[in-house]
Short mmCIF file of C-alpha atoms in Angstrom, two decimals:
data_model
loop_
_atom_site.label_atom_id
_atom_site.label_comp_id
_atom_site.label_asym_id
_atom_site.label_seq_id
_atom_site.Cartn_x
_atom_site.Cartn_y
_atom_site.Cartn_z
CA UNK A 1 0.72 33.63 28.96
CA UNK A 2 0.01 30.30 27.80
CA UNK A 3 -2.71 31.50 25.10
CA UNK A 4 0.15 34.04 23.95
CA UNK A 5 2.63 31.28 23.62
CA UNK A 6 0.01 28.47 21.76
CA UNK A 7 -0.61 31.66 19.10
CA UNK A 8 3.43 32.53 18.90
CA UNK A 9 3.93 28.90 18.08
CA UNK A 10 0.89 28.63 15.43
CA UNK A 11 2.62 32.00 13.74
CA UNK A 12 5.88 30.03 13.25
CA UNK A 13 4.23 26.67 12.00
CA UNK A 14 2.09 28.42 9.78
CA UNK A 15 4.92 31.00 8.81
CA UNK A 16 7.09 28.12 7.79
CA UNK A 17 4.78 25.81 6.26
CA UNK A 18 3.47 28.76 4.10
CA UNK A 19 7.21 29.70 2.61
CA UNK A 20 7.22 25.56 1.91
CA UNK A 21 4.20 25.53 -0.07
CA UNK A 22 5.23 29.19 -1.39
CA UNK A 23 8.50 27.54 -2.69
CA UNK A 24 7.23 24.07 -4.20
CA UNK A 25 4.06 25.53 -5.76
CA UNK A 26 6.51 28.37 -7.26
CA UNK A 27 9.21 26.23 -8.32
CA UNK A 28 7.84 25.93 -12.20
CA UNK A 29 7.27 29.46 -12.50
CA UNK A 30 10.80 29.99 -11.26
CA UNK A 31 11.53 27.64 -14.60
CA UNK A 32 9.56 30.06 -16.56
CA UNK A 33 11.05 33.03 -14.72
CA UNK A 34 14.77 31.92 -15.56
CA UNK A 35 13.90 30.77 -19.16
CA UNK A 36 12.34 34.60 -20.00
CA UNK A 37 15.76 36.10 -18.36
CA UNK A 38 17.76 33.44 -20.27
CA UNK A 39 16.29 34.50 -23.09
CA UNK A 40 16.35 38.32 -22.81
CA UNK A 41 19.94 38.06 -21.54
CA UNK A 42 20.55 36.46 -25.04
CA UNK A 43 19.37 39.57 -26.73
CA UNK A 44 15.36 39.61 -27.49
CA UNK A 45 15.98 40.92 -30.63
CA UNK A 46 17.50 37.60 -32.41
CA UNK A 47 14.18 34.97 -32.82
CA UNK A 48 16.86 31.98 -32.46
CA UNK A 49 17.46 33.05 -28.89
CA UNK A 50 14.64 32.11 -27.73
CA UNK A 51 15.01 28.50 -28.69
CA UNK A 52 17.08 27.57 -25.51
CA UNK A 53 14.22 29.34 -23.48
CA UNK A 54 11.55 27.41 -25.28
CA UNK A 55 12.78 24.26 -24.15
CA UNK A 56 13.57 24.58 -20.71
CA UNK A 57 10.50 25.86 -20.46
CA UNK A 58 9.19 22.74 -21.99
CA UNK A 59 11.48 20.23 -20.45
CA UNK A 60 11.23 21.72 -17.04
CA UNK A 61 7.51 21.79 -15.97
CA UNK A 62 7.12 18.64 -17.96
CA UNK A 63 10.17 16.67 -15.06
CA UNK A 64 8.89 18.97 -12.45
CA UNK A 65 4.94 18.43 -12.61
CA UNK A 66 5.00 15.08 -11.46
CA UNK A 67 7.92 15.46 -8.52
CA UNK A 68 5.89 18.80 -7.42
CA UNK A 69 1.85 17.28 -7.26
CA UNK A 70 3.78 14.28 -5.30
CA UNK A 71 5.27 16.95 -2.69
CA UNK A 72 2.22 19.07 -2.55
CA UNK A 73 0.08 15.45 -1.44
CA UNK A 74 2.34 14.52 0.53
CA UNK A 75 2.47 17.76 2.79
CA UNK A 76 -1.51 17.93 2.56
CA UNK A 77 -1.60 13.97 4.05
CA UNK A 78 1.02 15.10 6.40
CA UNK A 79 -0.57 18.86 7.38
CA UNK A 80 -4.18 18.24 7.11
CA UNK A 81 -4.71 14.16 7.60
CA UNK A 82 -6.12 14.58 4.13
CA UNK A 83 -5.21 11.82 1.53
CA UNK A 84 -5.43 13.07 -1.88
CA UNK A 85 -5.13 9.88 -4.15
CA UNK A 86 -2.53 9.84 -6.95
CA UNK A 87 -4.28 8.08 -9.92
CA UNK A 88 -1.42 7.20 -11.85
CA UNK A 89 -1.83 4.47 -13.84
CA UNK A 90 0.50 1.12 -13.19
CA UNK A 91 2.90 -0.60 -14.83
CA UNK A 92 1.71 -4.42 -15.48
CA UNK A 93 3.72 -7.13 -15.73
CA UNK A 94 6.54 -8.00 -18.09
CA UNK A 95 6.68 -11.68 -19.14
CA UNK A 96 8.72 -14.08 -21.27
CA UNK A 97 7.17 -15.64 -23.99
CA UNK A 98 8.10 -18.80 -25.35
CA UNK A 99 9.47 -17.39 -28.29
CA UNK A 100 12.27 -15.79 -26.42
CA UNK A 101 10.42 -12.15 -26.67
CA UNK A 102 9.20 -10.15 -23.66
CA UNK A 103 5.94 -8.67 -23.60
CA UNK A 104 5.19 -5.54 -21.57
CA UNK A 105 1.51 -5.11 -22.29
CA UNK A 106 2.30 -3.07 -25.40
CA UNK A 107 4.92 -4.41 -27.54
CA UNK A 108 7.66 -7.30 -27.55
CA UNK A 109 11.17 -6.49 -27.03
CA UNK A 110 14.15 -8.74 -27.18
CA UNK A 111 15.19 -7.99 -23.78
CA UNK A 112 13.76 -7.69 -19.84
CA UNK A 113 15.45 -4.31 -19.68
CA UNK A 114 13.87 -2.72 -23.15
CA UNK A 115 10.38 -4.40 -22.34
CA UNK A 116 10.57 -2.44 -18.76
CA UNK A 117 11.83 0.67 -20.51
CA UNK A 118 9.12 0.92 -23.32
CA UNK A 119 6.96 -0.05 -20.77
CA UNK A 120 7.79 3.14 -18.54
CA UNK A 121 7.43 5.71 -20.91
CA UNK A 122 4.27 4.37 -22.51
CA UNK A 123 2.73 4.39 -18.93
CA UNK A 124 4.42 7.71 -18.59
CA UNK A 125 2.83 9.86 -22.05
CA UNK A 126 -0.22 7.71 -22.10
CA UNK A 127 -1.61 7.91 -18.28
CA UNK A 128 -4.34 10.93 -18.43
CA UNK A 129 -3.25 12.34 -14.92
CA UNK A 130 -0.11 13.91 -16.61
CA UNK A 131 -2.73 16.74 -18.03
CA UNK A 132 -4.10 16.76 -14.62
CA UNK A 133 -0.72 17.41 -13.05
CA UNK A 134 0.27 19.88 -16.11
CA UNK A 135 -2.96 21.63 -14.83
CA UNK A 136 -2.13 21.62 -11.36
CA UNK A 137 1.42 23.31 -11.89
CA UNK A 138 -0.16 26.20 -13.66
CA UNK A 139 -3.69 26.92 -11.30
CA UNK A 140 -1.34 26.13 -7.96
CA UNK A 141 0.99 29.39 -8.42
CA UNK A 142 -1.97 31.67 -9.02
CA UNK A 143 -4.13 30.01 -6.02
CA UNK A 144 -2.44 28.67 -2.89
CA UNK A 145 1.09 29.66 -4.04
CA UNK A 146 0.07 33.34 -4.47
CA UNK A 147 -1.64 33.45 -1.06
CA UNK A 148 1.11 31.44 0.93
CA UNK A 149 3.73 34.29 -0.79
CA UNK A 150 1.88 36.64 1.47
CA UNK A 151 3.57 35.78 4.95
CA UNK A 152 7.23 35.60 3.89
CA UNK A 153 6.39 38.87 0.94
CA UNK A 154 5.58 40.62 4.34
CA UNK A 155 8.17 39.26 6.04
CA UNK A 156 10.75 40.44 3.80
CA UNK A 157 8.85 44.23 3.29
CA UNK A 158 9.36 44.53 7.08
CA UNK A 159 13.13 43.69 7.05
CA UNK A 160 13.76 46.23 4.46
CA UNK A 161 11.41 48.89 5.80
CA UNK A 162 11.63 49.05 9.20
CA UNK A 163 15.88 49.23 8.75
CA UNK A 164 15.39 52.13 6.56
CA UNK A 165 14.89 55.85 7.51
CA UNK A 166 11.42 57.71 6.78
CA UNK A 167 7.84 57.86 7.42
CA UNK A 168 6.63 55.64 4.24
CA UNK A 169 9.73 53.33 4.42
CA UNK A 170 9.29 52.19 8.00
CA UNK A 171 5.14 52.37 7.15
CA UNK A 172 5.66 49.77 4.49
CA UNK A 173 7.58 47.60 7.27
CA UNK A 174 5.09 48.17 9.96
CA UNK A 175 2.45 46.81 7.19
CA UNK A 176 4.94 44.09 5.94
CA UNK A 177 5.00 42.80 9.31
CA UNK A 178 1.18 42.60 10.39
CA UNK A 179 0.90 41.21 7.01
CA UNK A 180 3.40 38.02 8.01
CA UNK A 181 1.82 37.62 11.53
CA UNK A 182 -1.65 37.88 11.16
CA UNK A 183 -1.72 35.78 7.69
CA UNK A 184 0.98 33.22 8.53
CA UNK A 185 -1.59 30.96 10.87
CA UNK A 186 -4.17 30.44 7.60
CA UNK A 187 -2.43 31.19 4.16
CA UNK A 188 -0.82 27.76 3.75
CA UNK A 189 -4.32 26.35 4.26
CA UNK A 190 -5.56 27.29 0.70
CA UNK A 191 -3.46 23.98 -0.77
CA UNK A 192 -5.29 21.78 0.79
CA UNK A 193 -8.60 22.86 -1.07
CA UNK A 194 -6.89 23.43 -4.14
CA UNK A 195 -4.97 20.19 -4.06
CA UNK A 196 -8.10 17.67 -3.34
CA UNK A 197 -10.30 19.86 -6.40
CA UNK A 198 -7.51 19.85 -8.77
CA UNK A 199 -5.63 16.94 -8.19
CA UNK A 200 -7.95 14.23 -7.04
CA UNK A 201 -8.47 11.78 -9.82
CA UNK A 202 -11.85 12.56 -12.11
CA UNK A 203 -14.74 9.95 -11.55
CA UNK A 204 -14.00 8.41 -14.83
CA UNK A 205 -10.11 8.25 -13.79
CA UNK A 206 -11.02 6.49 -10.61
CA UNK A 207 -14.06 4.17 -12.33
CA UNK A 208 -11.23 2.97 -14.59
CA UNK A 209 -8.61 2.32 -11.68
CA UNK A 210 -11.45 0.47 -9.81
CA UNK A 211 -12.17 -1.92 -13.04
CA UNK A 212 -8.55 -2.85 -13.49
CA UNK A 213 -7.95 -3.25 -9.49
CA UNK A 214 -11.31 -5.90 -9.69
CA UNK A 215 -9.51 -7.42 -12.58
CA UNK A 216 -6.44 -8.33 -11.05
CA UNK A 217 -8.16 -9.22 -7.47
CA UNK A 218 -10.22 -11.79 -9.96
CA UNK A 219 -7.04 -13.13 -11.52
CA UNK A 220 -5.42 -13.09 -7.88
CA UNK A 221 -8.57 -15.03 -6.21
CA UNK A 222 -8.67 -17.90 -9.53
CA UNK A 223 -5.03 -18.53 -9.10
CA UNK A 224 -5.69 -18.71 -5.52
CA UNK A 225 -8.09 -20.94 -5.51
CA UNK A 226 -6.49 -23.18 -8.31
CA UNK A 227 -3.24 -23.35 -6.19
CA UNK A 228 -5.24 -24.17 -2.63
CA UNK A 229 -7.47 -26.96 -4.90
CA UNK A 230 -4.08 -28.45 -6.05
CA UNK A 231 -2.46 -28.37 -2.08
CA UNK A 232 -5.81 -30.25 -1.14
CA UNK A 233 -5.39 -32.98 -3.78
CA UNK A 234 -1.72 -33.10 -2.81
CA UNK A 235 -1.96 -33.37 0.60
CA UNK A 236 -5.13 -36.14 -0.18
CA UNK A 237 -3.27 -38.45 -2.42
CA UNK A 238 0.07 -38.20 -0.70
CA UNK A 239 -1.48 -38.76 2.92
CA UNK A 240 -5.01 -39.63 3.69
CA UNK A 241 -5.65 -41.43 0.10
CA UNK A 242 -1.95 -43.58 0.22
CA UNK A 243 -2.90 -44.72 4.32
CA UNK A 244 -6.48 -46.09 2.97
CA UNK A 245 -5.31 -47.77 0.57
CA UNK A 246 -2.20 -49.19 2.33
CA UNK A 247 -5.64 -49.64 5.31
CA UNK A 248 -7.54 -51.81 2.64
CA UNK A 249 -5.31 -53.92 2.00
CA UNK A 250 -4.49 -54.71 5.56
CA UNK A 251 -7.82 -55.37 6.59
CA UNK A 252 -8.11 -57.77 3.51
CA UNK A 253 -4.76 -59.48 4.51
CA UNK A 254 -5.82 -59.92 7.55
CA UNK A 255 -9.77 -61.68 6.51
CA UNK A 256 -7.36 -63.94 4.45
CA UNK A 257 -5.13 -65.26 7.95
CA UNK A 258 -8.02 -64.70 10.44
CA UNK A 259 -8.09 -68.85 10.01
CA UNK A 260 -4.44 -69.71 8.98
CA UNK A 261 -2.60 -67.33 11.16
CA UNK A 262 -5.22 -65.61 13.85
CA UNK A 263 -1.51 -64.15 15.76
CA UNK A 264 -0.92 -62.42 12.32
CA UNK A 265 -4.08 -61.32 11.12
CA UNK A 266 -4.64 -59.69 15.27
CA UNK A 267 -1.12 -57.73 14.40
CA UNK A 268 -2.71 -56.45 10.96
CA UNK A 269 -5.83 -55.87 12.76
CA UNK A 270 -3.79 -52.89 15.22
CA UNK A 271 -1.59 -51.51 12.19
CA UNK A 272 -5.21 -51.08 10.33
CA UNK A 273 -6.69 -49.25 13.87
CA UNK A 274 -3.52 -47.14 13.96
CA UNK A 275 -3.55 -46.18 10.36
CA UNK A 276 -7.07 -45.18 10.89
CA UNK A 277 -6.28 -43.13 13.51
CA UNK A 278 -3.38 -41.02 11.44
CA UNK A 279 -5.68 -40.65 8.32
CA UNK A 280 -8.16 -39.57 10.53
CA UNK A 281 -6.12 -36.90 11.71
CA UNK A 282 -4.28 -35.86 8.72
CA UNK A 283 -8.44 -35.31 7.45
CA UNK A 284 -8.95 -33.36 10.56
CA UNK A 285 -5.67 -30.99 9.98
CA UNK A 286 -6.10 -30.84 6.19
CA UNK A 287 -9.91 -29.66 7.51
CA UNK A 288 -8.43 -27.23 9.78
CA UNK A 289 -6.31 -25.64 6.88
CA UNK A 290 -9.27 -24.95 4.80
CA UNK A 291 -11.82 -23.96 7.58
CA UNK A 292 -10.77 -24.05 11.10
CA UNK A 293 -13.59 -25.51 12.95
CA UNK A 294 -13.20 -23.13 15.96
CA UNK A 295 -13.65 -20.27 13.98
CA UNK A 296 -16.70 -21.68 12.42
CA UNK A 297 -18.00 -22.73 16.57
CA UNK A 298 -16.60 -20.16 18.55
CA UNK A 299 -15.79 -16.67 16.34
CA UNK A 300 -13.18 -14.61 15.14
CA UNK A 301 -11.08 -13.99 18.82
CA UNK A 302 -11.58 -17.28 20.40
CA UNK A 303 -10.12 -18.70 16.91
CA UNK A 304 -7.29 -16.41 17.02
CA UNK A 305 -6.72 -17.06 20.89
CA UNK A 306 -6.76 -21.06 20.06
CA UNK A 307 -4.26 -20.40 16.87
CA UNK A 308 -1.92 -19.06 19.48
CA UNK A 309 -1.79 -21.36 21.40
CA UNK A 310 0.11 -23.02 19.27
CA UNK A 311 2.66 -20.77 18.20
CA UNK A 312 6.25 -21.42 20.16
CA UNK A 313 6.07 -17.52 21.18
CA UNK A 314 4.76 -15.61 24.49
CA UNK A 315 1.63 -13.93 22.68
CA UNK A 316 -1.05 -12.01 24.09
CA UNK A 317 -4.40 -11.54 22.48
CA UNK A 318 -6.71 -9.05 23.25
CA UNK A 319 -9.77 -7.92 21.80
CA UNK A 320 -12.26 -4.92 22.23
CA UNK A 321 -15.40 -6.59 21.54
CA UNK A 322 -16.30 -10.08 19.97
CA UNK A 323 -17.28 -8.65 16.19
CA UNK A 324 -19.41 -10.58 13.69
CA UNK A 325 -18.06 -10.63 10.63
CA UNK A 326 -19.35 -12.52 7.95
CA UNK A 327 -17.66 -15.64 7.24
CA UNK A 328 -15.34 -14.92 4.39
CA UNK A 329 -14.08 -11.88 5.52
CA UNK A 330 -13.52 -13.87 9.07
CA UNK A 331 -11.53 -16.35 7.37
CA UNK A 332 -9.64 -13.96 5.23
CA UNK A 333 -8.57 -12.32 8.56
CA UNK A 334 -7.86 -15.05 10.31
CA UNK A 335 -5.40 -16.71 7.70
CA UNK A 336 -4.27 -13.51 8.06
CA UNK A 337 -2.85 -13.30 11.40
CA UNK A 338 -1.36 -16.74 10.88
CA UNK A 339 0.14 -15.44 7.97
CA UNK A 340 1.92 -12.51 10.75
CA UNK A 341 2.43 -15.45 13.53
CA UNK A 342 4.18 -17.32 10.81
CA UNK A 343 6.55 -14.78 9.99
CA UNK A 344 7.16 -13.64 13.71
CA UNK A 345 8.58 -17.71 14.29
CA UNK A 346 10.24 -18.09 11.14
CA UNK A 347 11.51 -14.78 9.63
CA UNK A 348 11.58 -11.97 12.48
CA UNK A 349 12.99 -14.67 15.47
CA UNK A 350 10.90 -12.66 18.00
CA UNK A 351 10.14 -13.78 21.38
CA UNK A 352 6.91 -11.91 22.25
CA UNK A 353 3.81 -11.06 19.81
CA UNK A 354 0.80 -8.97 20.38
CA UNK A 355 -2.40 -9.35 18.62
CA UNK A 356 -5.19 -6.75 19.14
CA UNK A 357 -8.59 -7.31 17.60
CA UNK A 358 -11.13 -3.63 17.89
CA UNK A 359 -14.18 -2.62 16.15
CA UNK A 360 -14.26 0.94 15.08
CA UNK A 361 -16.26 2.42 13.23
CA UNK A 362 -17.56 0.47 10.70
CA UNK A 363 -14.87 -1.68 10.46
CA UNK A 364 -12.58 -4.29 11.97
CA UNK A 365 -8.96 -3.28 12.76
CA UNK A 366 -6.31 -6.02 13.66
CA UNK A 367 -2.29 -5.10 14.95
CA UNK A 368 -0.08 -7.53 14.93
CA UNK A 369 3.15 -6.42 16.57
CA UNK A 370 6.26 -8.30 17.50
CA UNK A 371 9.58 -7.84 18.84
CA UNK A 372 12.06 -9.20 16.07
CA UNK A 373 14.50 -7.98 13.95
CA UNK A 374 12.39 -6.08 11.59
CA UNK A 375 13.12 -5.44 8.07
CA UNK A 376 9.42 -6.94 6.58
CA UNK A 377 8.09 -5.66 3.23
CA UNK A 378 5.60 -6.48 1.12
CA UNK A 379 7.68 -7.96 -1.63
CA UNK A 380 6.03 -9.06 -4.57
CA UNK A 381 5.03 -13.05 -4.39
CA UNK A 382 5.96 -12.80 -0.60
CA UNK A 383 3.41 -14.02 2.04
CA UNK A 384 2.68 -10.08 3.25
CA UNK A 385 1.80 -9.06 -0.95
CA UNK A 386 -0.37 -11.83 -0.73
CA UNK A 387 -1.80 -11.08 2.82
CA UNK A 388 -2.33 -7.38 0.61
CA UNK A 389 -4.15 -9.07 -2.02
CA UNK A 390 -6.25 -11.21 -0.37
CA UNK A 391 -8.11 -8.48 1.64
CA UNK A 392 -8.21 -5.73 -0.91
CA UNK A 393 -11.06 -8.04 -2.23
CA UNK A 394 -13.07 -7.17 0.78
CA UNK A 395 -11.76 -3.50 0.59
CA UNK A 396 -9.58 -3.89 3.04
CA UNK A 397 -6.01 -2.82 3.93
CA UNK A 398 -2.54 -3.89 5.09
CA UNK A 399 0.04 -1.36 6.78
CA UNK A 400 3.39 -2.24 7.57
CA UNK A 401 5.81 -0.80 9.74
CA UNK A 402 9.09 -2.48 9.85
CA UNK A 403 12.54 -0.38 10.52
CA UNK A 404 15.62 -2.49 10.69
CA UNK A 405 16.05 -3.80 14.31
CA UNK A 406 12.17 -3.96 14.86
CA UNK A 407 9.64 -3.86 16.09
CA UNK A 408 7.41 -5.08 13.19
CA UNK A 409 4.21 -3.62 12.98
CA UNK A 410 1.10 -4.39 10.60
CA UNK A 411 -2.41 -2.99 11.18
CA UNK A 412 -4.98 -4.93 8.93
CA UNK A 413 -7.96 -2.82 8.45
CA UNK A 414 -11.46 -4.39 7.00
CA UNK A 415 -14.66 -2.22 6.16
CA UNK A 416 -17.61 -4.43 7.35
CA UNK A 417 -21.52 -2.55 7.61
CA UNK A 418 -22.44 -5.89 10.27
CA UNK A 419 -19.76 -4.16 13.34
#
């Protein structure tokens, strides 16, 4: 009974998600199909009427392509656990120039809004996977659409036979029907082939994508390091460099009244010790916040573990296995989960955080989940696009989970060969 149940239920997935891909891979032919009737309807006799056909024809698979590949790899990732990348090609960045014009990467406008405009539509006719999704909207019909047809086609002969009276009516219904049921389980399958050879991004597509990714990941790592060299010479002159000074001249105070005023120069003597003592830890903290010293002793977990420690929050830490990573991926990860500890205190108010460190694979995955209010995204110039940034250099990735009212969820995933 059970077996007969498990295959009922795999006839009505299947029987469903086949009329879904039936119905988005056929949705440009429908186009077609209406333009041709349109146009006969009109009278195929007069050439003019066939103008208005012509460009719906046009106009329609050229909006639809894109919407259609978009729904077809999204049900593939959703059916199948197969991601079929989308290779379009991305806007850059608009600026302002100092001659009041914006530039868009192409031209200058006089406005933000025209910039982003002419920006959008010469990203739009320019970006190769347009063919690729013109291509897909004509091969997809005549592959997987044409096979997923089959289950509600014989569906639809067995309604209409079997309620009709004779031998060759109710024949055609009987065949309708075996049709639907035995197909339904396996003829949506065929999109998921046809989607990954047809819509996948060529190599030369993807070699290009890689090439400007490493581009901006350079740009993103020198500005990085330009803004962290400028905190450290910051945090040196305004701290540790103004209590040496303000130390040196203490201590030479203080040679000058060790015979005049030995009460005096003793009381300069403990201000000196005691400035000592703060630059030395300001050095120590400004040391920390370039290379924490326990994660360079003791590893990636017992870092993590002492980091929080000190974080005003109940949070547990717990961790698979102890992995060895190599050191700037281990210190890309750990800013990393300060970065999320950070945000649980300041932005999400939470009161409890869980960090969980595992090796899988060949890879380290981190999840970082708190209780707060939710609502985190990956803005850009917020801490969680940088967080993004700074580990796509490694290859690594950045999930987020956030619905309004919590809980927040990221999952930081790093390839690494040495796990």
């Amino acid at each position: 009974m059970r077996e007969l149940g498990s295959w009922a239920a795999r006839v009505g997935v299947g029987f469903v998600r086949a009329c879904v891909v039936a119905g988005v891979t056929m949705l440009v032919p429908a186009v077609w199909a209406a333009a041709v009737a349109l146009g006969m309807w009109w009278g195929a006799g007069n050439p003019w009427s066939w103008t208005a056909p012509f460009v719906l024809v046009s106009v329609g698979t050229l909006v639809l392509s894109r919407p259609v590949c978009r729904m077809v790899r999204f049900l593939v990732a959703r059916w199948t656990a197969t991601v079929v990348p989308a290779g379009y090609r991305q806007a850059g960045p608009v600026t302002r120039m100092s001659t009041g014009y914006w530039w868009n990467g192409f031209s200058y406008e006089r406005t933000r809004r025209d910039a982003l405009l002419d920006q959008k539509w010469r990203v739009r006719w320019t970006d190769p996977a347009n063919w690729r999704d013109l291509r897909f909207t004509g091969i997809a019909p005549l592959t997987a659409g044409l096979v997923a047809s089959l289950p509600p086609a014989g569906a639809a002969a067995a309604i209409l036979g079997l309620g009709r009276p004779g031998f060759a009516a109710r024949f055609v219904g009987l065949l309708g029907l075996v049709v639907a049921v035995a197909g339904a389980p396996y003829a949506w399958r065929l999109v998921e082939p046809v989607a990954v050879r047809f819509l996948r991004p060529s190599p030369a597509m993807a070699l290009a994508d890689r090439v400007d990714e490493l581009t901006a990941q350079r740009a993103d790592t020198t500005i990085a390091q330009a803004a962290e060299i400028r905190r450290i010479e910051r945090d040196l002159h305004d701290g540790a460099q103004a209590r040496l000074v303000a130390l040196g001249l203490s201590l030479a105070t203080a040679e000058k009244l060790m015979e005049t005023d030995p009460e005096r120069a003793k009381a300069l003597m403990r201000d000196a010790r005691t400035g000592a003592t703060a630059s030395l830890a300001e050095l120590r903290e400004l040391i920390r916040g370039i290379s924490p010293p326990v994660l360079n002793e003791r590893g990636l977990v017992d870092a993590v573990r002492a980091l929080a420690l000190d974080i005003p929050l109940d949070v547990a830490v717990s961790a698979d296995a102890r992995p060895t990573l190599d050191p700037p991926i281990e210190s890309a990860v750990y800013f990393g989960v300060a970065e999320l500890l950070t945000n649980a205190v300041r932005h999400a108010h939470a009161s409890r955080v869980r960090v969980r460190l595992a090796g899988g694979g060949a890879g380290l995955v981190v999840e970082v989940e708190d209780d707060g209010r939710g609502g985190a995204d990956a803005r850009a110039g917020g801490g969680l696009a940088g967080l993004r940034r700074r580990l796509a250099v490694f290859d690594g990735t950045v999930e987020i989970s956030s619905p309004p009212g919590g809980p927040t969820r990221v999952r930081m995933a790093v390839p690494c060969e040495s796990l």
